[in-house]
PDB file of C-alpha atoms in Angstrom:
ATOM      1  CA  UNK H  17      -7.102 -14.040   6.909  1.00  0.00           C
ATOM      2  CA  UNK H  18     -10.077 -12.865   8.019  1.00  0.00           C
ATOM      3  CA  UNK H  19     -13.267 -12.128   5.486  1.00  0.00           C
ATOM      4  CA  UNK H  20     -14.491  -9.422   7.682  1.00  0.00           C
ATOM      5  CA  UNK H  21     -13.124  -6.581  10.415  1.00  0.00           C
ATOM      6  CA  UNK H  22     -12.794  -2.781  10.890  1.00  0.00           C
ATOM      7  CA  UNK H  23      -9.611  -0.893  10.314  1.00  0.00           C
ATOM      8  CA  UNK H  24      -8.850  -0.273  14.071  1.00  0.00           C
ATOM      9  CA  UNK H  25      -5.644  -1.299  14.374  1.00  0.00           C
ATOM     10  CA  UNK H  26      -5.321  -2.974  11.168  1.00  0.00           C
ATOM     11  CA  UNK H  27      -3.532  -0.974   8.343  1.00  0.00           C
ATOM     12  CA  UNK H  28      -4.792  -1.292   5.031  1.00  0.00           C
ATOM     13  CA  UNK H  29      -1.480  -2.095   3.729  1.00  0.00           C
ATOM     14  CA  UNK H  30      -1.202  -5.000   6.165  1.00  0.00           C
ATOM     15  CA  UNK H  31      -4.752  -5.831   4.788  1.00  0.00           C
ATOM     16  CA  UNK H  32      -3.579  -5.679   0.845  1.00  0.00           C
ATOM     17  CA  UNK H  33      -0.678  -7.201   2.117  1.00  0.00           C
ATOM     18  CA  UNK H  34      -1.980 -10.485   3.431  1.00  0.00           C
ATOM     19  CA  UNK H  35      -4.643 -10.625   0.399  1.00  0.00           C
ATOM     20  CA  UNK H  36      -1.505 -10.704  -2.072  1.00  0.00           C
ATOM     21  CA  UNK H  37       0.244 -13.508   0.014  1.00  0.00           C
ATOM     22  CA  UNK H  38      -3.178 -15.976   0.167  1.00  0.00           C
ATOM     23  CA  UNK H  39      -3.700 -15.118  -3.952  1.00  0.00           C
ATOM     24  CA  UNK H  40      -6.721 -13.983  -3.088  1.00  0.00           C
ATOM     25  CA  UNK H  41      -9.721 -13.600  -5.599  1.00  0.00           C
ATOM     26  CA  UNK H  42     -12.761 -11.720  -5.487  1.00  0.00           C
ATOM     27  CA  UNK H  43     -13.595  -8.225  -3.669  1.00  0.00           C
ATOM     28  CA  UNK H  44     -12.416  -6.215  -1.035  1.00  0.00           C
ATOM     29  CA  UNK H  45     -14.820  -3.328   0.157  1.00  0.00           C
ATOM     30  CA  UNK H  46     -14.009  -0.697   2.274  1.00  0.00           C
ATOM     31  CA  UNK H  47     -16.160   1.459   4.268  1.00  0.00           C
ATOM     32  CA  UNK H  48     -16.527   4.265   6.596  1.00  0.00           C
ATOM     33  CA  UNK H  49     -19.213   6.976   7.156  1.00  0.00           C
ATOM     34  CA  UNK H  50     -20.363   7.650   3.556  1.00  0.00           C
ATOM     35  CA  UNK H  51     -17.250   6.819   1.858  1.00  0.00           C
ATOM     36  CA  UNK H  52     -17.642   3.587   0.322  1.00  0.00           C
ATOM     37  CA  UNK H  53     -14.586   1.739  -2.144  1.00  0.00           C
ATOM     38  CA  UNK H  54     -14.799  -1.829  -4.051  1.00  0.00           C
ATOM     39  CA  UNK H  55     -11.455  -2.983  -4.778  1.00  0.00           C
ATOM     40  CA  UNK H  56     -11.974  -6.037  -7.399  1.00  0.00           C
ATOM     41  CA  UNK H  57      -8.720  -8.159  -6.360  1.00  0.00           C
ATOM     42  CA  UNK H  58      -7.996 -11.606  -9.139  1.00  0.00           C
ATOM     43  CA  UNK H  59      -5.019 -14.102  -7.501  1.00  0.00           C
ATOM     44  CA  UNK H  60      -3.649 -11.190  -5.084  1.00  0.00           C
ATOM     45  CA  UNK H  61      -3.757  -8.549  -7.550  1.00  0.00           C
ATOM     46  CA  UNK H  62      -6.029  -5.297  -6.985  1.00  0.00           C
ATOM     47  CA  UNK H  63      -7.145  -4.943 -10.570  1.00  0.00           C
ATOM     48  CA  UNK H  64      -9.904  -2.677 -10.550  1.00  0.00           C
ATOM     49  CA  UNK H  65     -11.532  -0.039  -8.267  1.00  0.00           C
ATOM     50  CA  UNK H  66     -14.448   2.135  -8.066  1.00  0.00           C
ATOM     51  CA  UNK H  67     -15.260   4.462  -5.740  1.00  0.00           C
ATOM     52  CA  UNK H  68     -18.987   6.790  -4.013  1.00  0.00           C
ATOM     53  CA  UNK H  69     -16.658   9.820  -4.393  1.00  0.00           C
ATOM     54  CA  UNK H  70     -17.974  11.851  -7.580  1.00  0.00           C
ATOM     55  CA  UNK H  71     -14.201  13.405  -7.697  1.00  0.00           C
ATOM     56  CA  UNK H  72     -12.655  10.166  -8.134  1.00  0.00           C
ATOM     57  CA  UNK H  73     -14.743   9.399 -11.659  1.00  0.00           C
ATOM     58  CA  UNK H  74     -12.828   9.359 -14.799  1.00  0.00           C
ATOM     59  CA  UNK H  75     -14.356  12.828 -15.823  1.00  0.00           C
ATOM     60  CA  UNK H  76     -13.459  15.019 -13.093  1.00  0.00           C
ATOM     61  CA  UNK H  77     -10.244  12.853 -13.268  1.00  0.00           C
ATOM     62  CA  UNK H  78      -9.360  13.679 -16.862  1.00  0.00           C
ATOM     63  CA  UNK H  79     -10.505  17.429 -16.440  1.00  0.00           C
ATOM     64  CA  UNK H  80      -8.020  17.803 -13.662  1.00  0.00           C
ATOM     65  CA  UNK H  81      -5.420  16.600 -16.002  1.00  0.00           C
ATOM     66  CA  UNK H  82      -6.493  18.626 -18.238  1.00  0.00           C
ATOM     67  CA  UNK H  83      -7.169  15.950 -20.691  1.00  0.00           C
ATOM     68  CA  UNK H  84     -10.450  17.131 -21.424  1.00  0.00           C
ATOM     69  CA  UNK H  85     -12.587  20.491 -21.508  1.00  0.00           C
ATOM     70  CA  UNK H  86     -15.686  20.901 -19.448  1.00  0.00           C
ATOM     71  CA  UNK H  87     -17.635  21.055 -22.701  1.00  0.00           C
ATOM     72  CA  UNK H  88     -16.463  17.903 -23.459  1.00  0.00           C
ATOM     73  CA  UNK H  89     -16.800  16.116 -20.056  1.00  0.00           C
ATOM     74  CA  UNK H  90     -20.387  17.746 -20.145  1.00  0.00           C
ATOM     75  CA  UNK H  91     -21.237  16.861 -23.936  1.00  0.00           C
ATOM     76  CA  UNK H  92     -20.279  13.231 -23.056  1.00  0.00           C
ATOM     77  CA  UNK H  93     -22.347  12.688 -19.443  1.00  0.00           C
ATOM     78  CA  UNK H  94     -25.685  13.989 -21.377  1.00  0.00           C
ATOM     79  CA  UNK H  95     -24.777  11.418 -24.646  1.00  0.00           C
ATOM     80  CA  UNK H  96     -24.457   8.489 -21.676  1.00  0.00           C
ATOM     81  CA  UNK H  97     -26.619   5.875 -22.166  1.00  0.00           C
ATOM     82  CA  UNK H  98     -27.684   2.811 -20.223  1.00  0.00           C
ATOM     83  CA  UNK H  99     -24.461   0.169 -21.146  1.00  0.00           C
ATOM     84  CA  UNK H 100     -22.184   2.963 -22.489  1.00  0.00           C
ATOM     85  CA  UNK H 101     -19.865   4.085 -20.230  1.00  0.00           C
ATOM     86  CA  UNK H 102     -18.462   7.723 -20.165  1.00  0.00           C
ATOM     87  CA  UNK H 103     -15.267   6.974 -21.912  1.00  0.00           C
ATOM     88  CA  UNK H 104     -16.384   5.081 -24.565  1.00  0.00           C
ATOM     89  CA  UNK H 105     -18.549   8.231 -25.822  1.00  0.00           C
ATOM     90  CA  UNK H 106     -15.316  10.128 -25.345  1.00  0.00           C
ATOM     91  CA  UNK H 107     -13.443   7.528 -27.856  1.00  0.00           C
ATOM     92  CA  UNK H 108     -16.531   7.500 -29.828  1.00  0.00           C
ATOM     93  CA  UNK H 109     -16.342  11.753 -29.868  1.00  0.00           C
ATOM     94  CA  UNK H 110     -13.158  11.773 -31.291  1.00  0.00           C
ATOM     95  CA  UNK H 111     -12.243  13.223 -27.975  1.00  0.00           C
ATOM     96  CA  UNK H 112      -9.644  10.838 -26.659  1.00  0.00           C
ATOM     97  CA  UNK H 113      -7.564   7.798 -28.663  1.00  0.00           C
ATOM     98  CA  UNK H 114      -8.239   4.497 -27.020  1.00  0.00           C
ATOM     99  CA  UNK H 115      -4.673   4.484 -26.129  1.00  0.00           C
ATOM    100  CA  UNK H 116      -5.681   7.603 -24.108  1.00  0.00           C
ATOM    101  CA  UNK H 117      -8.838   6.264 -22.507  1.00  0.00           C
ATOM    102  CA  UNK H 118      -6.655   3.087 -21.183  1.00  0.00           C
ATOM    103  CA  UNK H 119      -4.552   5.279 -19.759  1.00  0.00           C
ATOM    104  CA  UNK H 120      -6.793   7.382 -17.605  1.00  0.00           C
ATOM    105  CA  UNK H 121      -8.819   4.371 -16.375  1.00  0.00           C
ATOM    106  CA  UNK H 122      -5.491   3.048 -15.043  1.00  0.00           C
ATOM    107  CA  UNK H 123      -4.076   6.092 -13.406  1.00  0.00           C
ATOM    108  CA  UNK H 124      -8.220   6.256 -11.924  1.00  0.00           C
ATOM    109  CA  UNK H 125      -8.271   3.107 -10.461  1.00  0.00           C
ATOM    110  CA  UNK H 126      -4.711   3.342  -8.952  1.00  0.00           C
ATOM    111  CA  UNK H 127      -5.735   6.549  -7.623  1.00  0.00           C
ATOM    112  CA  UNK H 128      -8.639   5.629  -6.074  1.00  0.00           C
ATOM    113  CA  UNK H 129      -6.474   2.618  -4.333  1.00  0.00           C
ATOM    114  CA  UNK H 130      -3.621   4.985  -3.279  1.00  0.00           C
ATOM    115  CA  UNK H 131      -6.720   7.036  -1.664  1.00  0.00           C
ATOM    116  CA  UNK H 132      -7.915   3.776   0.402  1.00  0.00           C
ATOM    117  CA  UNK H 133      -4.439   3.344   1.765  1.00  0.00           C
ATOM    118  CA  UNK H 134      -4.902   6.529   3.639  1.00  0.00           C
ATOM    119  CA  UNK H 135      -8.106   5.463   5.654  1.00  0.00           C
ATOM    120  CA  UNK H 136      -7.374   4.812   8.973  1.00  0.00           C
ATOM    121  CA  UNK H 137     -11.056   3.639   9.989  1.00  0.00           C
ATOM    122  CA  UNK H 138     -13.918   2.203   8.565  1.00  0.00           C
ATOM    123  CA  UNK H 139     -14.675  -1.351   7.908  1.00  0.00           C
ATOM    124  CA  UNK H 140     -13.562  -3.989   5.338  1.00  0.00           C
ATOM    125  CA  UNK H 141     -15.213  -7.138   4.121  1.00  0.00           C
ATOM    126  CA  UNK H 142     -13.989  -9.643   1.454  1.00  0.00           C
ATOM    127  CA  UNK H 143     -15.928 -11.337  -1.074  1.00  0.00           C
ATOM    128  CA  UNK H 144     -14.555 -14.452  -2.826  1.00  0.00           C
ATOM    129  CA  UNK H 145     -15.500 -14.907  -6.613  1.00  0.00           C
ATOM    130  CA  UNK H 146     -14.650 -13.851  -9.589  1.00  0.00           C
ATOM    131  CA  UNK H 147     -14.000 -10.158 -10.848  1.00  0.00           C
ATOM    132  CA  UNK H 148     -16.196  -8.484 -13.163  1.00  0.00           C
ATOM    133  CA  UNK H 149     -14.712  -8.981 -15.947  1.00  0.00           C
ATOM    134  CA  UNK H 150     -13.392  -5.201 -17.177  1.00  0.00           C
ATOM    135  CA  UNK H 151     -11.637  -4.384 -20.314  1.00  0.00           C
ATOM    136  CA  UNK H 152      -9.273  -2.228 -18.785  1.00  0.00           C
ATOM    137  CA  UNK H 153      -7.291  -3.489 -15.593  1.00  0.00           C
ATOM    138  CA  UNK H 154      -4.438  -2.302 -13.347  1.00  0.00           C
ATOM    139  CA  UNK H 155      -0.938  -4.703 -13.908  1.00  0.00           C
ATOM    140  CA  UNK H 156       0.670  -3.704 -11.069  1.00  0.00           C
ATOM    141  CA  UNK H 157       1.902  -6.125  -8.508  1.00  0.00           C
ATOM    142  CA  UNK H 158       0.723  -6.407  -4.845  1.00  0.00           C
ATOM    143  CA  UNK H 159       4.017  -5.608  -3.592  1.00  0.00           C
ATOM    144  CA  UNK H 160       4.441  -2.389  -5.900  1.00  0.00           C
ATOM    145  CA  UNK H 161       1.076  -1.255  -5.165  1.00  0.00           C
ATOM    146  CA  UNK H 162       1.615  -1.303  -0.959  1.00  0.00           C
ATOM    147  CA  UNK H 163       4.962   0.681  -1.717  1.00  0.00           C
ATOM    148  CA  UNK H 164       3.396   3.049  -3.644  1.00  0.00           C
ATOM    149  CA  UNK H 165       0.413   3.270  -1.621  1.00  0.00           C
ATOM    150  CA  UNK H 166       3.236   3.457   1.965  1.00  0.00           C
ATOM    151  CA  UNK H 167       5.079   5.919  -0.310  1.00  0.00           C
ATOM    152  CA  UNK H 168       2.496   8.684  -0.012  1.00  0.00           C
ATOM    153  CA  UNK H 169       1.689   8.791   3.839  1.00  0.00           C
ATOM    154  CA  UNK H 170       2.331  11.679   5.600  1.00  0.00           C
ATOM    155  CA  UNK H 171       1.024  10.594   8.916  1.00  0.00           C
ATOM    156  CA  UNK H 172       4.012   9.925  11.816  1.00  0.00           C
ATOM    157  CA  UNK H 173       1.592   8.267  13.735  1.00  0.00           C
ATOM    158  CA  UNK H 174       1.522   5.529  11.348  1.00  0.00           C
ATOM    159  CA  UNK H 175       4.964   5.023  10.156  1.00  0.00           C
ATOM    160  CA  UNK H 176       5.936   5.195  13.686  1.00  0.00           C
ATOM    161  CA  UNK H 177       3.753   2.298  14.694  1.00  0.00           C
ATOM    162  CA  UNK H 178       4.360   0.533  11.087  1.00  0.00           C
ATOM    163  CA  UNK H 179       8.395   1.043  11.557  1.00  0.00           C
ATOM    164  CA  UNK H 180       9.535   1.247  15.191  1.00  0.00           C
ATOM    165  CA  UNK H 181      11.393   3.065  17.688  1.00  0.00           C
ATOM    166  CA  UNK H 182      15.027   3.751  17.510  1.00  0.00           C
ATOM    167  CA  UNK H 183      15.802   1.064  19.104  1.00  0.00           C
ATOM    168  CA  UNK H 184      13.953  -1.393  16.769  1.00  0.00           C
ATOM    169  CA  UNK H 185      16.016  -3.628  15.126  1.00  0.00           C
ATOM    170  CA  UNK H 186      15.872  -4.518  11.236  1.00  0.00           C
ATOM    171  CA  UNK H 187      17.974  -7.321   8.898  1.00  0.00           C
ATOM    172  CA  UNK H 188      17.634  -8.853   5.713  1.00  0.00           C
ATOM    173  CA  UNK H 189      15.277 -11.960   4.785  1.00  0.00           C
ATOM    174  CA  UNK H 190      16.759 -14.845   2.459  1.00  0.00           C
ATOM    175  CA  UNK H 191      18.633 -13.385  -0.425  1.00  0.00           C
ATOM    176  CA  UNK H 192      16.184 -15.634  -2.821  1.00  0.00           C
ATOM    177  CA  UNK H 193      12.988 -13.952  -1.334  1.00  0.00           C
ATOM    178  CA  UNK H 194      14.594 -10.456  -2.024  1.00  0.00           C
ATOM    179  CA  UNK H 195      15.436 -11.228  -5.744  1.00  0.00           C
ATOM    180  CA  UNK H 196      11.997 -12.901  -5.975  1.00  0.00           C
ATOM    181  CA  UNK H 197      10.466  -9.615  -4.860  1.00  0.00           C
ATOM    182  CA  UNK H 198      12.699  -7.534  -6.418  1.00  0.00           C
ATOM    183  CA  UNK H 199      11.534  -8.611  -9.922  1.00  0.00           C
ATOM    184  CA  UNK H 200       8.409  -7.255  -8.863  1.00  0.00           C
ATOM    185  CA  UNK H 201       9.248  -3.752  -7.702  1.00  0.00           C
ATOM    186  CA  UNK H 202      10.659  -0.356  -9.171  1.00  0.00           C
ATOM    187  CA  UNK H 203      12.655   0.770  -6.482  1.00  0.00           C
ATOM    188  CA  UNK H 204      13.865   4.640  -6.618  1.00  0.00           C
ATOM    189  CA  UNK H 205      17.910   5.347  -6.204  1.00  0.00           C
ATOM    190  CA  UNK H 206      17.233   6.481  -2.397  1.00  0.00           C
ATOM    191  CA  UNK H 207      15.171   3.256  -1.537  1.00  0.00           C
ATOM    192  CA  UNK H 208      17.352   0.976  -3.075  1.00  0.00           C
ATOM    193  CA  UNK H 209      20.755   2.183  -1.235  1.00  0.00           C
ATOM    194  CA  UNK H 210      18.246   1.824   1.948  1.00  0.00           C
ATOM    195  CA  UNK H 211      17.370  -1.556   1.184  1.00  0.00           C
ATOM    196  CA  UNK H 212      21.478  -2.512   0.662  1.00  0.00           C
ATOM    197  CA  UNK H 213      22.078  -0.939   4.113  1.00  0.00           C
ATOM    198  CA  UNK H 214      19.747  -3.566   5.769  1.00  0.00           C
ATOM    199  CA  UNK H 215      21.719  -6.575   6.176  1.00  0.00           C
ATOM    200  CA  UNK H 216      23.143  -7.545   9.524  1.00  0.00           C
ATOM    201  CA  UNK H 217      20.571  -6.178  12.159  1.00  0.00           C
ATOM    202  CA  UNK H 218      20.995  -2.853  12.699  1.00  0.00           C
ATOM    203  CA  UNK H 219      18.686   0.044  14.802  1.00  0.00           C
ATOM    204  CA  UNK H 220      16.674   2.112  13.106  1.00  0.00           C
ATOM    205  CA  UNK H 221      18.922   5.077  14.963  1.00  0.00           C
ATOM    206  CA  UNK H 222      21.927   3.445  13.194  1.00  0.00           C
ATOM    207  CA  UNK H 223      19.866   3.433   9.570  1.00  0.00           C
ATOM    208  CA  UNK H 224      19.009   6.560   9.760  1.00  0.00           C
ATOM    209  CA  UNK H 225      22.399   7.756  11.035  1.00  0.00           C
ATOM    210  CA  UNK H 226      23.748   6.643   7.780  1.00  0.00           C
ATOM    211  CA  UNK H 227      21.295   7.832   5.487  1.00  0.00           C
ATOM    212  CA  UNK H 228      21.114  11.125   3.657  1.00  0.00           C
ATOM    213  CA  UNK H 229      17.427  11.061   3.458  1.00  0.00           C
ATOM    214  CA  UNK H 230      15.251  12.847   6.382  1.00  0.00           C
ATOM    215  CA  UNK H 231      14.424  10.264   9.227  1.00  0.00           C
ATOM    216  CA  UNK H 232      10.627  10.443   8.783  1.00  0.00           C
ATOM    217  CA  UNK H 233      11.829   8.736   4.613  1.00  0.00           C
ATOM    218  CA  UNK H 234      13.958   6.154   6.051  1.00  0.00           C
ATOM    219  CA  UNK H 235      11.051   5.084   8.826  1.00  0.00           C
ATOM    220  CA  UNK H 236       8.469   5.166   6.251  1.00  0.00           C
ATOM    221  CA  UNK H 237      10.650   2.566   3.775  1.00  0.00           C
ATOM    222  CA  UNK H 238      11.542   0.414   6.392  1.00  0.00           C
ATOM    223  CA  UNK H 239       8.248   0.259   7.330  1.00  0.00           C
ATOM    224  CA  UNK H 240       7.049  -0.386   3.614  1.00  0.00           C
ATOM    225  CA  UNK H 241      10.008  -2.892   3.162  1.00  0.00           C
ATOM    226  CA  UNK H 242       8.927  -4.627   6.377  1.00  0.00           C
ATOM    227  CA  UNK H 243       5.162  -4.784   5.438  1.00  0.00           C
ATOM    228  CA  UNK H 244       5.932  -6.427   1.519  1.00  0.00           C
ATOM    229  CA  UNK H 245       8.859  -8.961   2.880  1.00  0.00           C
ATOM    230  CA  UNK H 246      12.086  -7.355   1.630  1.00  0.00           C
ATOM    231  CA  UNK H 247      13.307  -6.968   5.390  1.00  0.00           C
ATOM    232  CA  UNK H 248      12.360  -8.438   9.078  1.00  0.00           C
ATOM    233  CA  UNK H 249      12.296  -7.174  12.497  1.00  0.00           C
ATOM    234  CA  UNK H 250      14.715  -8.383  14.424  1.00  0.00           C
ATOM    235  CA  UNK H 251      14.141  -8.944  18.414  1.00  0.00           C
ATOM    236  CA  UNK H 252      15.568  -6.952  20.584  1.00  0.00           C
ATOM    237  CA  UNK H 253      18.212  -8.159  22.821  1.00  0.00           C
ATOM    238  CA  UNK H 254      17.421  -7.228  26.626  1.00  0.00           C
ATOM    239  CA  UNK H 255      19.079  -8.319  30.109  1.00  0.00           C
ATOM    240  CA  UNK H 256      17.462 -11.184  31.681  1.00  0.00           C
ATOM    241  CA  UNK H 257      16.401 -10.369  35.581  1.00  0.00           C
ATOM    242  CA  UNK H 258      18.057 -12.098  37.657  1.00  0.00           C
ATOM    243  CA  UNK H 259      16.385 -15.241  39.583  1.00  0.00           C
ATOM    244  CA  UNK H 260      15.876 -15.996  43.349  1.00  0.00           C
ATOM    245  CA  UNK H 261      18.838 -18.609  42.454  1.00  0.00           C
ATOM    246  CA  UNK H 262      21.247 -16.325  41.383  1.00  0.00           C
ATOM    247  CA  UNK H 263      20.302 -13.173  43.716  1.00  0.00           C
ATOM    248  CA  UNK H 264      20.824 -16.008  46.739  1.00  0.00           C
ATOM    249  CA  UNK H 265      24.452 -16.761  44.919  1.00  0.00           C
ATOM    250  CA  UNK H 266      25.595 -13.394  45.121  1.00  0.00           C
ATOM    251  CA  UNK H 267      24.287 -12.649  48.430  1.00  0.00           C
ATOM    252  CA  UNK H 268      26.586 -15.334  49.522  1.00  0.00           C
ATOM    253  CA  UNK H 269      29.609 -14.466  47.556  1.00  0.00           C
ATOM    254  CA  UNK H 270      29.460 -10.701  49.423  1.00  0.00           C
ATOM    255  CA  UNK H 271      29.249 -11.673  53.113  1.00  0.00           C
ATOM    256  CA  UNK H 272      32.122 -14.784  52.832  1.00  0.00           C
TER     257      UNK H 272
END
């Protein structure tokens, strides 16, 4: 694994990906133009995130949800000071429980991580150490988080080049590794009946042949499946040319 590159070519769920498998500790951080995300990452797990976008601070974040006023969200920036952070003077407001305050800094860091998984340039740079230390932390697994984060991509471009062509052949991995990843995963109705229709290698034009889903949902899960482990690409089979040997042979045969 590399501690440094740009996202040419490399997808950031690969990237998440591989930090999950080497248990990774530290930071990740992602840039590109002006855009700049730290993803704080402890044993392979992304457990925290911030982000340079104003929209993606807890504020904005609860206003949207309409979990606060403006008035409040306003009231509580000018009461900020230096060591308090925004939702504490919410809690401390009476404004939100600190059940409530969990939850949004959750659903803000997860969103902010779902938003990195749609760059597509940029740079990246890891940073081993240890995390700093926050109250509040994601629990979601590596695997569950690259799902989620495959999930929401709308770009063929990219599932095209993460899945394969029609002819691109998938099968299952060692039933052990599947129930080992499976304990780590919430898997839909739809992506679960996928995942049982992988087994001997198959096409993608066959998978998708027997699916009710669209096409562009079956590439994009077997393309998330492929990335976290639950499935492998399978080579495909082609004709061997023949050799001077052979060519010689049936040369031969035709003119006796």
């Amino acid at each position: 694994m590399k501690n440094e590159g740009t996202l040419d070519g490399l997808d950031v769920a690969d990237l998440v990906q591989d930090i999950g498998t080497h248990r990774f500790s530290g930071r990740l951080l992602l840039e590109r133009a002006e855009d700049r995300v730290v993803l704080s990452v402890e044993e392979g797990r992304l457990v925290f995130a911030s982000s340079s976008d104003p929209d993606h601070r807890l504020g904005p974040m609860l206003l949207r949800r309409g979990a606060i006023t403006l008035r409040q969200m306003e009231d509580a920036v000018r009461q900020q000071t230096p060591g308090k952070r925004f939702g504490t003077v919410l809690v401390e407001n009476g404004v939100l429980e600190p059940k409530e305050l969990v939850r949004g800094v959750v659903d803000q860091t997860r969103e902010i991580i779902l938003w990195a998984f749609r760059w597509t340039s940029g740079g990246y740079k890891l940073t081993e150490g240890k995390g700093p230390g926050e109250d509040i932390t994601l629990n979601i697994s590596t695997p569950q988080i690259v799902l989620d984060g495959i999930s929401q991509l709308e770009s063929w471009s990219r599932i095209e080049r993460g899945c394969g062509g029609l002819e691109t052949r998938y099968a299952s991995v060692h039933e052990e590794d599947v129930e080992a990843l499976l304990r780590q995963l919430t898997l839909d109705v739809d992506q679960t009946v996928r995942l049982r229709s992988v087994q001997e290698a198959r096409s993608v034009e066959a998978l998708c042949a027997d699916s009710a889903l669209s096409h562009f949902e079956v590439c994009r899960n077997l393309w998330a499946f492929r990335v976290i482990g639950l499935v492998r690409r399978v080579p495909v089979d082609r004709p061997q040319p023949l050799d001077d040997d052979g060519l010689e042979f049936i040369l031969a045969g035709e003119s006796s």
